[in-house]
Coordinates of N, CA, C and O and ligand atoms in Angstrom, one line a residue:
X1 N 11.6 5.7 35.6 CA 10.7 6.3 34.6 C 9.6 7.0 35.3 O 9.2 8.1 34.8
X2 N 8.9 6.5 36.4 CA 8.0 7.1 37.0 C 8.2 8.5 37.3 O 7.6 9.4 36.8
X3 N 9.3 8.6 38.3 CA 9.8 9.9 38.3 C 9.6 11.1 37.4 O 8.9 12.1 37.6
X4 N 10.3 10.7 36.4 CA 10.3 11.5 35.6 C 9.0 11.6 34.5 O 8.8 12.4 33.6
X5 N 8.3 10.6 34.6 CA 6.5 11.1 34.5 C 5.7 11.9 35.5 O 4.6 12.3 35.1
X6 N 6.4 12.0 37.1 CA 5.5 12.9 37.5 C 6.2 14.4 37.0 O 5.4 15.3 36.7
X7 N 7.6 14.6 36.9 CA 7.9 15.6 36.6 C 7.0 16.4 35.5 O 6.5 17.5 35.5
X8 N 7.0 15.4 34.5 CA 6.1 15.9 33.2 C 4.8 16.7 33.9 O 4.6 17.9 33.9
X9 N 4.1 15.8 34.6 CA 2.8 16.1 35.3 C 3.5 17.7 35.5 O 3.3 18.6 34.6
X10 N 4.1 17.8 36.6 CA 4.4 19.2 37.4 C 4.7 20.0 35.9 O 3.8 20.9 35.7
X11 N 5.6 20.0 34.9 CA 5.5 20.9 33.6 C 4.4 21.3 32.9 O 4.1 22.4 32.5
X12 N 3.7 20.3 32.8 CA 2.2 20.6 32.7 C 1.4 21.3 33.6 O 0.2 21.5 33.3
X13 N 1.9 21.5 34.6 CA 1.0 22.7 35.4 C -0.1 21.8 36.3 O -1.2 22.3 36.7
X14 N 0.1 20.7 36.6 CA -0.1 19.4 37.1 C 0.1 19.5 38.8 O 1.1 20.0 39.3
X15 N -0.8 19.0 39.5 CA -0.2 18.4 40.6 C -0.8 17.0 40.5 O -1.9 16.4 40.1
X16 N 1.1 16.5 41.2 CA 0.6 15.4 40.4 C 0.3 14.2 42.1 O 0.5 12.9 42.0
X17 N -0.1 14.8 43.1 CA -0.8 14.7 44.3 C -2.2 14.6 44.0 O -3.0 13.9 44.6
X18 N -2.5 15.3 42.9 CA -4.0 14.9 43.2 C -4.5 13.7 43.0 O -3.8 12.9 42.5
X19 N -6.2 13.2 43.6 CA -6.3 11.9 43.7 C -6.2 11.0 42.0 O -5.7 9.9 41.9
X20 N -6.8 11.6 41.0 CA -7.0 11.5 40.1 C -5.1 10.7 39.2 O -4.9 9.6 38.6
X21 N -4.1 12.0 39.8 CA -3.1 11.5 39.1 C -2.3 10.2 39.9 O -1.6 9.3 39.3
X22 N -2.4 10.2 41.1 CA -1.6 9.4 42.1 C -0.9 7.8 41.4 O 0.0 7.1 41.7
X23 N -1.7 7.8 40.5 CA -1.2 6.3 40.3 C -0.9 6.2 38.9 O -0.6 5.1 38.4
X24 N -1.0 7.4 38.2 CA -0.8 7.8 36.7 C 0.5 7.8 36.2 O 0.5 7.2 35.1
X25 N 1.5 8.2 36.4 CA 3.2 7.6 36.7 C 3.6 6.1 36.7 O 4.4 5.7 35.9
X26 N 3.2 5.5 37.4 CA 3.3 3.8 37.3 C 2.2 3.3 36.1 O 2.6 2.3 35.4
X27 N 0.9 4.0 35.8 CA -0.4 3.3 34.7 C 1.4 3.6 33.7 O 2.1 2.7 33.5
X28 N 1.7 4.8 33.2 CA 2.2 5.3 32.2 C 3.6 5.0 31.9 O 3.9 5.2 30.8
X29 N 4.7 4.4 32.9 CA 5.4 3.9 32.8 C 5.7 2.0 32.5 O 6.7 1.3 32.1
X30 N 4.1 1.5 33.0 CA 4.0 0.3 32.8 C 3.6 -0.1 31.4 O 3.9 -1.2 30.9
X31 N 2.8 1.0 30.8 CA 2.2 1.0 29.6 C 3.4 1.1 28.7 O 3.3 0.4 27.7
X32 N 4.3 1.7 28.8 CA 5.6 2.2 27.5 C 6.2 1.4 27.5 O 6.8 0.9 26.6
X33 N 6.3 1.0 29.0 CA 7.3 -0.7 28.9 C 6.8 -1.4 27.8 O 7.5 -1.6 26.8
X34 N 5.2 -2.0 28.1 CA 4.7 -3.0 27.6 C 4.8 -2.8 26.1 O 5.0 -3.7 25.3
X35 N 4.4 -1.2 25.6 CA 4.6 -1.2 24.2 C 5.7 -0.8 23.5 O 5.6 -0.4 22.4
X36 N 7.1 -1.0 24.1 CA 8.2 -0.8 23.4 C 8.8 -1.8 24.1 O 9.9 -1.6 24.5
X37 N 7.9 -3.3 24.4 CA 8.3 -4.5 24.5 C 9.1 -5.2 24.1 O 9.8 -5.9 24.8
X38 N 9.2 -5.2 22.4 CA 9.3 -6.0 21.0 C 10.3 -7.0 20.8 O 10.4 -8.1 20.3
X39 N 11.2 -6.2 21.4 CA 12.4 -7.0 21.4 C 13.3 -8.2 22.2 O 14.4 -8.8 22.1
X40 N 11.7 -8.0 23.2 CA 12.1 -9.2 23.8 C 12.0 -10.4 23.7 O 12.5 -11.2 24.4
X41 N 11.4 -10.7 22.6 CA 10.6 -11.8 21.9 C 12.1 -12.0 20.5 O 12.8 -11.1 20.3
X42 N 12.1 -12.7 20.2 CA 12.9 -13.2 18.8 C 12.6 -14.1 18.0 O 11.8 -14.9 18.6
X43 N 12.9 -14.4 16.9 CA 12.5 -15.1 15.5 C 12.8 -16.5 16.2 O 11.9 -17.4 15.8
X44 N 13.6 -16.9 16.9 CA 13.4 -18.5 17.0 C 12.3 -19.1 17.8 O 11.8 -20.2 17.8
X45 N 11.9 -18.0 18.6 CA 10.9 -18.2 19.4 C 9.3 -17.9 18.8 O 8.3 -18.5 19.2
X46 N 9.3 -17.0 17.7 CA 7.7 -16.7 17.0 C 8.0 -18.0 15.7 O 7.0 -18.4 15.1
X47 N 9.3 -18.4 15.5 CA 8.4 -19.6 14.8 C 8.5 -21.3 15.0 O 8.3 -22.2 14.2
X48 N 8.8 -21.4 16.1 CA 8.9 -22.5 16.7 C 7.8 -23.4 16.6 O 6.7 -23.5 17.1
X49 N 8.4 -24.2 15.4 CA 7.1 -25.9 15.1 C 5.8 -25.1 14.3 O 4.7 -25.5 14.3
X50 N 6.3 -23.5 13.4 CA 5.6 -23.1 13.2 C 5.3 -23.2 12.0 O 4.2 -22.8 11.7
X51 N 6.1 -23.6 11.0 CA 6.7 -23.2 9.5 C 6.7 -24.6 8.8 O 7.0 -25.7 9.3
X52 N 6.1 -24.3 7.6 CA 5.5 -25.0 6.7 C 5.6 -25.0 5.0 O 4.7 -24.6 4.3
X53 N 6.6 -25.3 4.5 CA 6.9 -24.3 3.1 C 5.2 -25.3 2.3 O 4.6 -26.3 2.6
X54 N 5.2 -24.4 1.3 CA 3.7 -25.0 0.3 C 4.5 -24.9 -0.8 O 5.6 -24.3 -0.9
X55 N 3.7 -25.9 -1.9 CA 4.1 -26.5 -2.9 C 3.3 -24.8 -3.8 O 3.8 -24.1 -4.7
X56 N 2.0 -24.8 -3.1 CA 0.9 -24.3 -4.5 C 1.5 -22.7 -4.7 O 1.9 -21.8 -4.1
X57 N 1.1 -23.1 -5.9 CA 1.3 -21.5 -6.5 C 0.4 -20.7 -6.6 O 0.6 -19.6 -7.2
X58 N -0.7 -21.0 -5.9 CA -1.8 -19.8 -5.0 C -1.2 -18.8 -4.3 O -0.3 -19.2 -3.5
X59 N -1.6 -17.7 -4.3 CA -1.4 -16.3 -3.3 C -2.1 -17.0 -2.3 O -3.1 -17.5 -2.6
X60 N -1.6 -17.0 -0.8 CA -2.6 -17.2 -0.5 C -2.7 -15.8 1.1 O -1.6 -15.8 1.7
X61 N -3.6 -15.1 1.6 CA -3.5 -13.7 1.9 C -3.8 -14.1 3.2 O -4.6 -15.1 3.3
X62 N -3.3 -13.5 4.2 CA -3.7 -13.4 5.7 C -4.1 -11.2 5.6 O -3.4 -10.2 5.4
X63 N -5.4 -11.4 5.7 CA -6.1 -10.2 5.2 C -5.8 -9.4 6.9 O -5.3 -9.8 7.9
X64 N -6.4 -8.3 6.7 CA -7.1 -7.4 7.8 C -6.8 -8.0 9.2 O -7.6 -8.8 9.8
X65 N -5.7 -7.6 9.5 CA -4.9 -8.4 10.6 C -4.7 -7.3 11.7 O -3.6 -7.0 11.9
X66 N -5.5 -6.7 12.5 CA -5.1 -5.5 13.7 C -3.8 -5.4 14.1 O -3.2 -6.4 14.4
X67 N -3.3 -4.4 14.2 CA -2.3 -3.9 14.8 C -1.9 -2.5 15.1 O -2.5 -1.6 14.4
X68 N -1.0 -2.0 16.3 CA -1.1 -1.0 16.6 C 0.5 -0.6 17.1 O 1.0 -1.4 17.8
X69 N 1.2 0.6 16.9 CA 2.4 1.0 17.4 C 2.6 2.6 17.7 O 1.6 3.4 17.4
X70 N 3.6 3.1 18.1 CA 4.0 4.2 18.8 C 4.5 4.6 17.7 O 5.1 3.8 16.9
X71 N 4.3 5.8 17.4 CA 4.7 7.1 16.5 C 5.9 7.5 17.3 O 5.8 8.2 18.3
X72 N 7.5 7.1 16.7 CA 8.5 7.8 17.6 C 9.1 9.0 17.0 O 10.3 9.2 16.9
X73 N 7.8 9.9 16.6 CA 8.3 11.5 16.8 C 7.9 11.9 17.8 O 8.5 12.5 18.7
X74 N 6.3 11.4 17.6 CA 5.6 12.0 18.6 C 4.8 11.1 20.4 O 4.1 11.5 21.3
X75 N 5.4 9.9 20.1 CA 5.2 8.9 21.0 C 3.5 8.8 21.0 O 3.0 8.5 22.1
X76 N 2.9 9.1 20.2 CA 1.7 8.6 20.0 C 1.3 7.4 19.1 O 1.7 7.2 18.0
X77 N 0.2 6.8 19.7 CA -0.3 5.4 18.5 C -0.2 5.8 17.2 O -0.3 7.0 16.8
X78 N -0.1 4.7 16.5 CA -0.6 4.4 14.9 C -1.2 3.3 14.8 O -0.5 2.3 14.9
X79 N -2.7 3.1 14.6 CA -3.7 1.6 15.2 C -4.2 2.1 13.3 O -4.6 3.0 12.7
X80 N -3.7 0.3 13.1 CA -4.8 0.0 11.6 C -4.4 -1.5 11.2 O -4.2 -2.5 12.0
X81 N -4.3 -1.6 10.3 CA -4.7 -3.0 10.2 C -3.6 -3.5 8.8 O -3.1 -2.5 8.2
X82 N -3.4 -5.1 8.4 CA -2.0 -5.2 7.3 C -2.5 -6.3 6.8 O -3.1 -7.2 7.3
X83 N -2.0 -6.3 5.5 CA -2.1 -8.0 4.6 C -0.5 -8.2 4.9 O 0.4 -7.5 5.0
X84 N -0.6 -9.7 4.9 CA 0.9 -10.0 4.9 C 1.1 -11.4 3.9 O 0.2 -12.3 4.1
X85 N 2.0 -11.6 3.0 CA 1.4 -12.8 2.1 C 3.1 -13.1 2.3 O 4.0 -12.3 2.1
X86 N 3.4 -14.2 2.7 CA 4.7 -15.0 2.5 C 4.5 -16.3 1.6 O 4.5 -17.5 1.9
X87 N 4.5 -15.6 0.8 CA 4.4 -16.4 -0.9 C 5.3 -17.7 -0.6 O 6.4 -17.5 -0.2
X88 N 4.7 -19.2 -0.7 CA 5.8 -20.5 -0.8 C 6.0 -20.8 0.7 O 6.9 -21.6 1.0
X89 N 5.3 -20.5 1.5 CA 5.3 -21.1 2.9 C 4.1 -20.9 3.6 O 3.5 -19.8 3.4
X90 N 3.7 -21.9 4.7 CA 2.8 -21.7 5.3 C 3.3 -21.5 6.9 O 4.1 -22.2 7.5
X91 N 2.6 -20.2 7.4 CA 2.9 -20.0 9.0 C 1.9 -20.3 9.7 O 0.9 -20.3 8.9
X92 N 1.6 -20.5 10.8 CA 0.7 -20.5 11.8 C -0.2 -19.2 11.5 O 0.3 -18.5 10.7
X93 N -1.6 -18.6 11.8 CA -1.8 -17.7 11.7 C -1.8 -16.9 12.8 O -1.8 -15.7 12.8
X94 N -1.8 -17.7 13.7 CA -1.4 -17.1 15.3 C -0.2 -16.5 15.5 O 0.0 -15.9 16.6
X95 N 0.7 -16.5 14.6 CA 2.2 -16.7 14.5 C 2.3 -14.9 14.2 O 3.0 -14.0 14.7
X96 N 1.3 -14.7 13.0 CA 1.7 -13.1 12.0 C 1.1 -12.2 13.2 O 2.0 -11.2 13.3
X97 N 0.5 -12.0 13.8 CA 0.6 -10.5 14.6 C 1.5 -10.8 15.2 O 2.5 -10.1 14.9
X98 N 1.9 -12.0 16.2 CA 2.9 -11.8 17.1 C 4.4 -11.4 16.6 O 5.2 -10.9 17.3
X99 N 4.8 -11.7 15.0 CA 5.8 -11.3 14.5 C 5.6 -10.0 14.2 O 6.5 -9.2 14.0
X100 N 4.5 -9.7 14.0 CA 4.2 -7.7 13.5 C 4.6 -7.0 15.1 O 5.3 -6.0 15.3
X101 N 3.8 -7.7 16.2 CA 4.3 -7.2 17.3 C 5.5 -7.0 17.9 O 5.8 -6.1 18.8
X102 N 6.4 -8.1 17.3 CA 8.1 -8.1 17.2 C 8.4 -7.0 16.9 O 9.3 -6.6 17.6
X103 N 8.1 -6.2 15.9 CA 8.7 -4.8 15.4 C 7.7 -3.6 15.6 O 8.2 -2.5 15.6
X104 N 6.4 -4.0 15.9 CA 6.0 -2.9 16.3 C 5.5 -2.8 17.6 O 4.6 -2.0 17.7
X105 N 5.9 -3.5 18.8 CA 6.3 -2.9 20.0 C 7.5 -2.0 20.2 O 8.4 -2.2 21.1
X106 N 7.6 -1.1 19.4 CA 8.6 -0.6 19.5 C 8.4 0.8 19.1 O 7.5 0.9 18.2
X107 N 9.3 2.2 19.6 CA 8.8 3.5 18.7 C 9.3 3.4 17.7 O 10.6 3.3 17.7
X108 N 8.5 3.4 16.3 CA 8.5 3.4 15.2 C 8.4 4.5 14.1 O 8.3 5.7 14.4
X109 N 8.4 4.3 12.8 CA 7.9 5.3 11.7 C 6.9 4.4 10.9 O 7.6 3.8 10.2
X110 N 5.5 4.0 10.7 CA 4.8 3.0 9.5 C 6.2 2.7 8.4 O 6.4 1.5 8.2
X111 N 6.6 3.2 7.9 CA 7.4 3.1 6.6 C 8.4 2.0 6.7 O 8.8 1.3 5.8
X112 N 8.9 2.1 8.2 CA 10.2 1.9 8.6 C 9.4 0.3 9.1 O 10.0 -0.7 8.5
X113 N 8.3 -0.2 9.7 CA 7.7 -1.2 10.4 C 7.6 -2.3 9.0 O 8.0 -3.4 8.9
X114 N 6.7 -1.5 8.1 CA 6.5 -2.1 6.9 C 7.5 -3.0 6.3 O 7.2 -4.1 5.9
X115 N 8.9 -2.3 6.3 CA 9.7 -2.9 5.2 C 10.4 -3.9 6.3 O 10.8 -4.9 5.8
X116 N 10.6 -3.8 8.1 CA 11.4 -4.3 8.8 C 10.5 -5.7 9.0 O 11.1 -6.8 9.1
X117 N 9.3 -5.8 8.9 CA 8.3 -6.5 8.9 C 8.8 -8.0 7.8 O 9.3 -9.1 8.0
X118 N 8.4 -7.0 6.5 CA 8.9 -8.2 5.2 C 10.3 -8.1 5.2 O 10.6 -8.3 4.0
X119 N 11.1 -8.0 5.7 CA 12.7 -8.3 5.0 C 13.1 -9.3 6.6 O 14.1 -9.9 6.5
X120 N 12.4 -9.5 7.8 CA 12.1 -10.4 8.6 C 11.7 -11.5 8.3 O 12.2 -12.5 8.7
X121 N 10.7 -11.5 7.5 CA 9.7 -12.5 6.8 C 10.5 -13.3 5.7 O 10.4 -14.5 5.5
X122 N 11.3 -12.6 5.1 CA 12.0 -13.0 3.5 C 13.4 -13.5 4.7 O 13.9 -14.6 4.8
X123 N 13.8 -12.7 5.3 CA 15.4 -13.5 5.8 C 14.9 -14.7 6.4 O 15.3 -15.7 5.8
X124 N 14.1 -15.1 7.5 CA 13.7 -16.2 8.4 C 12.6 -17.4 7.8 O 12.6 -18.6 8.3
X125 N 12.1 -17.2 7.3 CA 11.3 -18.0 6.4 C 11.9 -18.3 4.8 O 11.6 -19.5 4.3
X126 N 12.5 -17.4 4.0 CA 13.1 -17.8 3.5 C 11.6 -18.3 2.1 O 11.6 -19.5 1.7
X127 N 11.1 -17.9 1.9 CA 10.0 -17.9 1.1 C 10.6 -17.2 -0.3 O 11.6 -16.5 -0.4
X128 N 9.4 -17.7 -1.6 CA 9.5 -17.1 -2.7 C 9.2 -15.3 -3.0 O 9.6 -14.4 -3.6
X129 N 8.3 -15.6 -2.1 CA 8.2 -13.4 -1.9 C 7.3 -13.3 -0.3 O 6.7 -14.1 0.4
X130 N 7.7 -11.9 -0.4 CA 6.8 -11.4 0.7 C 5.9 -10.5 0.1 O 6.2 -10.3 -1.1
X131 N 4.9 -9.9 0.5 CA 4.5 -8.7 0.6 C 3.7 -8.3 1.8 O 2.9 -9.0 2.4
X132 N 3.8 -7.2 2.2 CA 3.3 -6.5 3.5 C 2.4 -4.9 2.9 O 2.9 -4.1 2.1
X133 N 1.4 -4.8 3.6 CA 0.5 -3.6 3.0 C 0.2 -3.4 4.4 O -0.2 -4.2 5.2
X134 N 0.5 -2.3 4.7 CA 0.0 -1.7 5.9 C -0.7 -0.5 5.5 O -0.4 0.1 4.5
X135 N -1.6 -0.2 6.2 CA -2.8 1.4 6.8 C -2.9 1.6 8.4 O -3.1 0.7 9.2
X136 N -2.8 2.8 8.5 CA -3.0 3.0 9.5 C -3.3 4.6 10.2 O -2.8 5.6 9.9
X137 N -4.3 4.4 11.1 CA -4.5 6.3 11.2 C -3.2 6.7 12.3 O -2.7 6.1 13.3
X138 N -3.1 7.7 11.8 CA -1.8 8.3 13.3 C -2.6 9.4 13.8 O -3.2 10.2 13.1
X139 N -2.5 9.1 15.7 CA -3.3 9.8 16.4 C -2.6 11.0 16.4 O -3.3 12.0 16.4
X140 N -1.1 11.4 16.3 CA -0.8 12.6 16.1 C -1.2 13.6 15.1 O -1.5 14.8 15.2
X141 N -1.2 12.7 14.3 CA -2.0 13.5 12.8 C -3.6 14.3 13.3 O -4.2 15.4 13.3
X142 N -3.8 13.2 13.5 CA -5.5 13.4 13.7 C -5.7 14.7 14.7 O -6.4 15.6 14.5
X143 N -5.1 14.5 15.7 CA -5.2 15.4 17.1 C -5.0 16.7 17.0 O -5.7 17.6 17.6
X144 N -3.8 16.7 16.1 CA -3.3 18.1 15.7 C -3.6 18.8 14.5 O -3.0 19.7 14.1
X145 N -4.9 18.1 13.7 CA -5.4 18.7 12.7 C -7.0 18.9 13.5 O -7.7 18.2 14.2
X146 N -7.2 20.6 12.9 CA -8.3 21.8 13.6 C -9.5 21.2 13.1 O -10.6 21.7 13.3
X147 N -9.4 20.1 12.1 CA -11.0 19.9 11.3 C -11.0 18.1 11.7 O -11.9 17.4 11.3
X148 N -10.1 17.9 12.4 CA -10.2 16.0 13.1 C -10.5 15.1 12.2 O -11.1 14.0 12.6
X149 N -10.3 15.3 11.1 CA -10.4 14.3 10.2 C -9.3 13.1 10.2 O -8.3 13.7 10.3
X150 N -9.1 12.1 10.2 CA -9.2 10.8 10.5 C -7.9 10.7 9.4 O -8.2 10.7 8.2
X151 N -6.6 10.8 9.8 CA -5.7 10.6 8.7 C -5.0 9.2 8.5 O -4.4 8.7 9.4
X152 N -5.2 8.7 7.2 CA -4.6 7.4 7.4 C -3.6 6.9 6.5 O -4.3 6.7 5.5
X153 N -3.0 6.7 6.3 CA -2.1 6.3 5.7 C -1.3 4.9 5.2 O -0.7 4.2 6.0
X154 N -1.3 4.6 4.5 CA -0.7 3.2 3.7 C 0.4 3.3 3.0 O 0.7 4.1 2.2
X155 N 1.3 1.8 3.6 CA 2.3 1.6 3.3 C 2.6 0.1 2.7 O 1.6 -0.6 2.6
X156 N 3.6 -0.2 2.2 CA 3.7 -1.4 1.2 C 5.7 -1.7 0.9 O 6.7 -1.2 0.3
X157 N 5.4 -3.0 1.6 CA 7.0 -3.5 0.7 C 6.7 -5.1 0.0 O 6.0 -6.1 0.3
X158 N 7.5 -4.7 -0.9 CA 7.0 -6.2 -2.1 C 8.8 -6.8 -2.3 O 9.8 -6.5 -2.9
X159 N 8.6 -7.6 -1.6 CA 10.1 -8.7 -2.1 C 10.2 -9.6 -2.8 O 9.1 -10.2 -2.8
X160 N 11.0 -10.2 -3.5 CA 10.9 -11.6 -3.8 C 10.3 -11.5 -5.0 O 10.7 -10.6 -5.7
X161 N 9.2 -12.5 -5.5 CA 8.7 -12.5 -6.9 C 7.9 -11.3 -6.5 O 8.0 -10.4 -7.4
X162 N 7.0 -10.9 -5.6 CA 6.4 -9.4 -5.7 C 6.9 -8.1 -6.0 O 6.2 -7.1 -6.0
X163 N 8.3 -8.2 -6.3 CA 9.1 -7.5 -6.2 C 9.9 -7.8 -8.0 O 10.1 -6.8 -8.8
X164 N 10.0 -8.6 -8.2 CA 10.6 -9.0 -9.8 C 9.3 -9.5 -10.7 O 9.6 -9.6 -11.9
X165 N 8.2 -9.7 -10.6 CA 7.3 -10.3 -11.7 C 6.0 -9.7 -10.9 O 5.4 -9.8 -9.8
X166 N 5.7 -8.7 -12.4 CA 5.2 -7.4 -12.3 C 3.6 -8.5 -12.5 O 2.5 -7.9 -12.2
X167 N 3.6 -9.8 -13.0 CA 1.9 -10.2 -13.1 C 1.6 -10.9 -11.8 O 0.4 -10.8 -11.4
X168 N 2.5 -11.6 -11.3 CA 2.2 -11.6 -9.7 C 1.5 -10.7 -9.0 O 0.5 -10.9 -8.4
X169 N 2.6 -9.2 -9.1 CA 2.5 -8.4 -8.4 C 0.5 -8.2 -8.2 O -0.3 -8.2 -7.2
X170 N 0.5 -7.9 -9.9 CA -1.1 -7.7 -10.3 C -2.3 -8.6 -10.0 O -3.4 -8.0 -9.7
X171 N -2.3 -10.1 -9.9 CA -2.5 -10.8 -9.1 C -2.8 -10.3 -8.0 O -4.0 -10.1 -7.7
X172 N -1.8 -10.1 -7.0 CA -1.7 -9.5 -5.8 C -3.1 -8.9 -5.7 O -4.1 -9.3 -5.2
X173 N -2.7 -7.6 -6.2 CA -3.5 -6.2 -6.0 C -5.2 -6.6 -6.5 O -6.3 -6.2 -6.0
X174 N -5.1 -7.6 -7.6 CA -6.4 -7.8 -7.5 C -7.3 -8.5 -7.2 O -8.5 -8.5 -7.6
X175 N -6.3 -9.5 -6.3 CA -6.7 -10.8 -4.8 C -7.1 -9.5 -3.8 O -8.2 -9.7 -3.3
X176 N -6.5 -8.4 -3.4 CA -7.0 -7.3 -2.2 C -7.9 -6.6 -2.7 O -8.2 -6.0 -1.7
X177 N -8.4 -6.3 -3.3 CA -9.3 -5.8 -3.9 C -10.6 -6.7 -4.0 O -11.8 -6.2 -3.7
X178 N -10.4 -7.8 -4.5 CA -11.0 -8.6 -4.6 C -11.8 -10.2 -4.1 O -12.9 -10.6 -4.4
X179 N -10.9 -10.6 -3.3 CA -10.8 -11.6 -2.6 C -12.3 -11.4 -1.8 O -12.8 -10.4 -1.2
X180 N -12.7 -12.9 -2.0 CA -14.1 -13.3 -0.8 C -13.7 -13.4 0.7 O -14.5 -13.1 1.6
X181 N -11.9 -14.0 1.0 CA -11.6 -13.6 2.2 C -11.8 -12.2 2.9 O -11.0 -12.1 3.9
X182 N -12.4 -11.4 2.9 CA -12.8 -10.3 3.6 C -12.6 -9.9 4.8 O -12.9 -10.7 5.7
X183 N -12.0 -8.8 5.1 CA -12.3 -8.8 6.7 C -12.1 -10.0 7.7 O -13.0 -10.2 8.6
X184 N -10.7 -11.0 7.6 CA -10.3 -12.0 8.2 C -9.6 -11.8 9.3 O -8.4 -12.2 9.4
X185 N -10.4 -11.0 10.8 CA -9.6 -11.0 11.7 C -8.9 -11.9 12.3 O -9.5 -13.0 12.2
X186 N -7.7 -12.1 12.9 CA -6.7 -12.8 13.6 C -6.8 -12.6 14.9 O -6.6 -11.4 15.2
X187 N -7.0 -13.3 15.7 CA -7.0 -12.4 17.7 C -6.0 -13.6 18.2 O -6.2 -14.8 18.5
X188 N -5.1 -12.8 18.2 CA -3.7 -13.3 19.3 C -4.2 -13.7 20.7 O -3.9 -13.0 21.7
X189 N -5.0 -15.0 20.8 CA -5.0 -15.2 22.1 C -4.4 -15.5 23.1 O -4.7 -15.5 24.3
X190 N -3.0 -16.1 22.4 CA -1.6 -16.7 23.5 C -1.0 -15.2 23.9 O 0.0 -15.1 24.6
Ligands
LIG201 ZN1 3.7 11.2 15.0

């Protein structure tokens, strides 16, 4: 891979001798590794001694959760943030980025992460619904528009009872809207 990162350099009109680039080939090959990771990790392993089904019929929301992945048109980030609600079970909270990281270490589309996200969540947990809400800005967007305005975008898959019973659903939408949980960062320390 290196290789053919310095090549890039030289298409770009690059030398890629200079001091500056010398070690920019290995930063950039170690970096794509790391973020099209995902798959090295698997579901027996993110929920190991993890899983907890609940009785209550509370929503209950893991809010504003950071996350970030590769745009695979343009191999650039998409960094924003997701509610994730696995309605009828309780997970670790340490547990939900690392399983978002499952799918999105990887080059992606938002649309495509969203739904691979919840239909992971609904097959392996096995819960009464999912739902997953993602936003996020894409740096391609942003970069290549002449006025840099900050493009963001939101996405959404609803399974299960979020998906068949439309006053859940409503619930839902006006627990996110609403909810005193606020701004409930998660930081994946393991
Ligand atoms: Zn893109």
């Amino acid at each position: 891979m290196e290789k053919h990162i310095e090549a890039l350099l030289v298409l770009l009109g690059e030398n890629p001798q200079r001091p500056g680039l010398q070690a920019t080939p290995k930063r950039v090959a170690q970096l794509l590794r790391y973020l099209t990771s995902g798959a090295d990790n698997s579901w027996d392993q993110l929920l190991k001694n993890g899983l907890f089904d609940s009785m209550s019929q509370e929503i209950i929301l893991l809010k504003n959760i950071e996350f970030s992945s590769l745009c695979e048109h343009h191999i650039l980030p998409f960094i924003g943030h997701c509610h994730v609600i696995p309605q009828g079970k309780i997970i670790g909270v340490s547990r939900i980025p690392r399983i978002i990281d499952f799918y999105a270490r990887r080059l992606q589309i938002q649309e495509q992460l969203t739904t691979q996200i919840a239909e992971g969540l609904m097959i392996n947990l096995n819960p009464r619904g999912v739902a997953v809400i993602m936003e996020a800005e894409h740096l391609c967007m942003t970069l290549l528009r002449s006025e840099k305005q900050h493009a963001r975008f939101q996405t959404s898959a609803m399974l299960g009872l979020f998906q068949d019973d439309t006053e859940k659903r409503n619930e839902l939408f006006h627990l996110l809207n609403t909810s005193p949980i606020t701004d409930k960062r998660i930081n994946d320390k393991n």
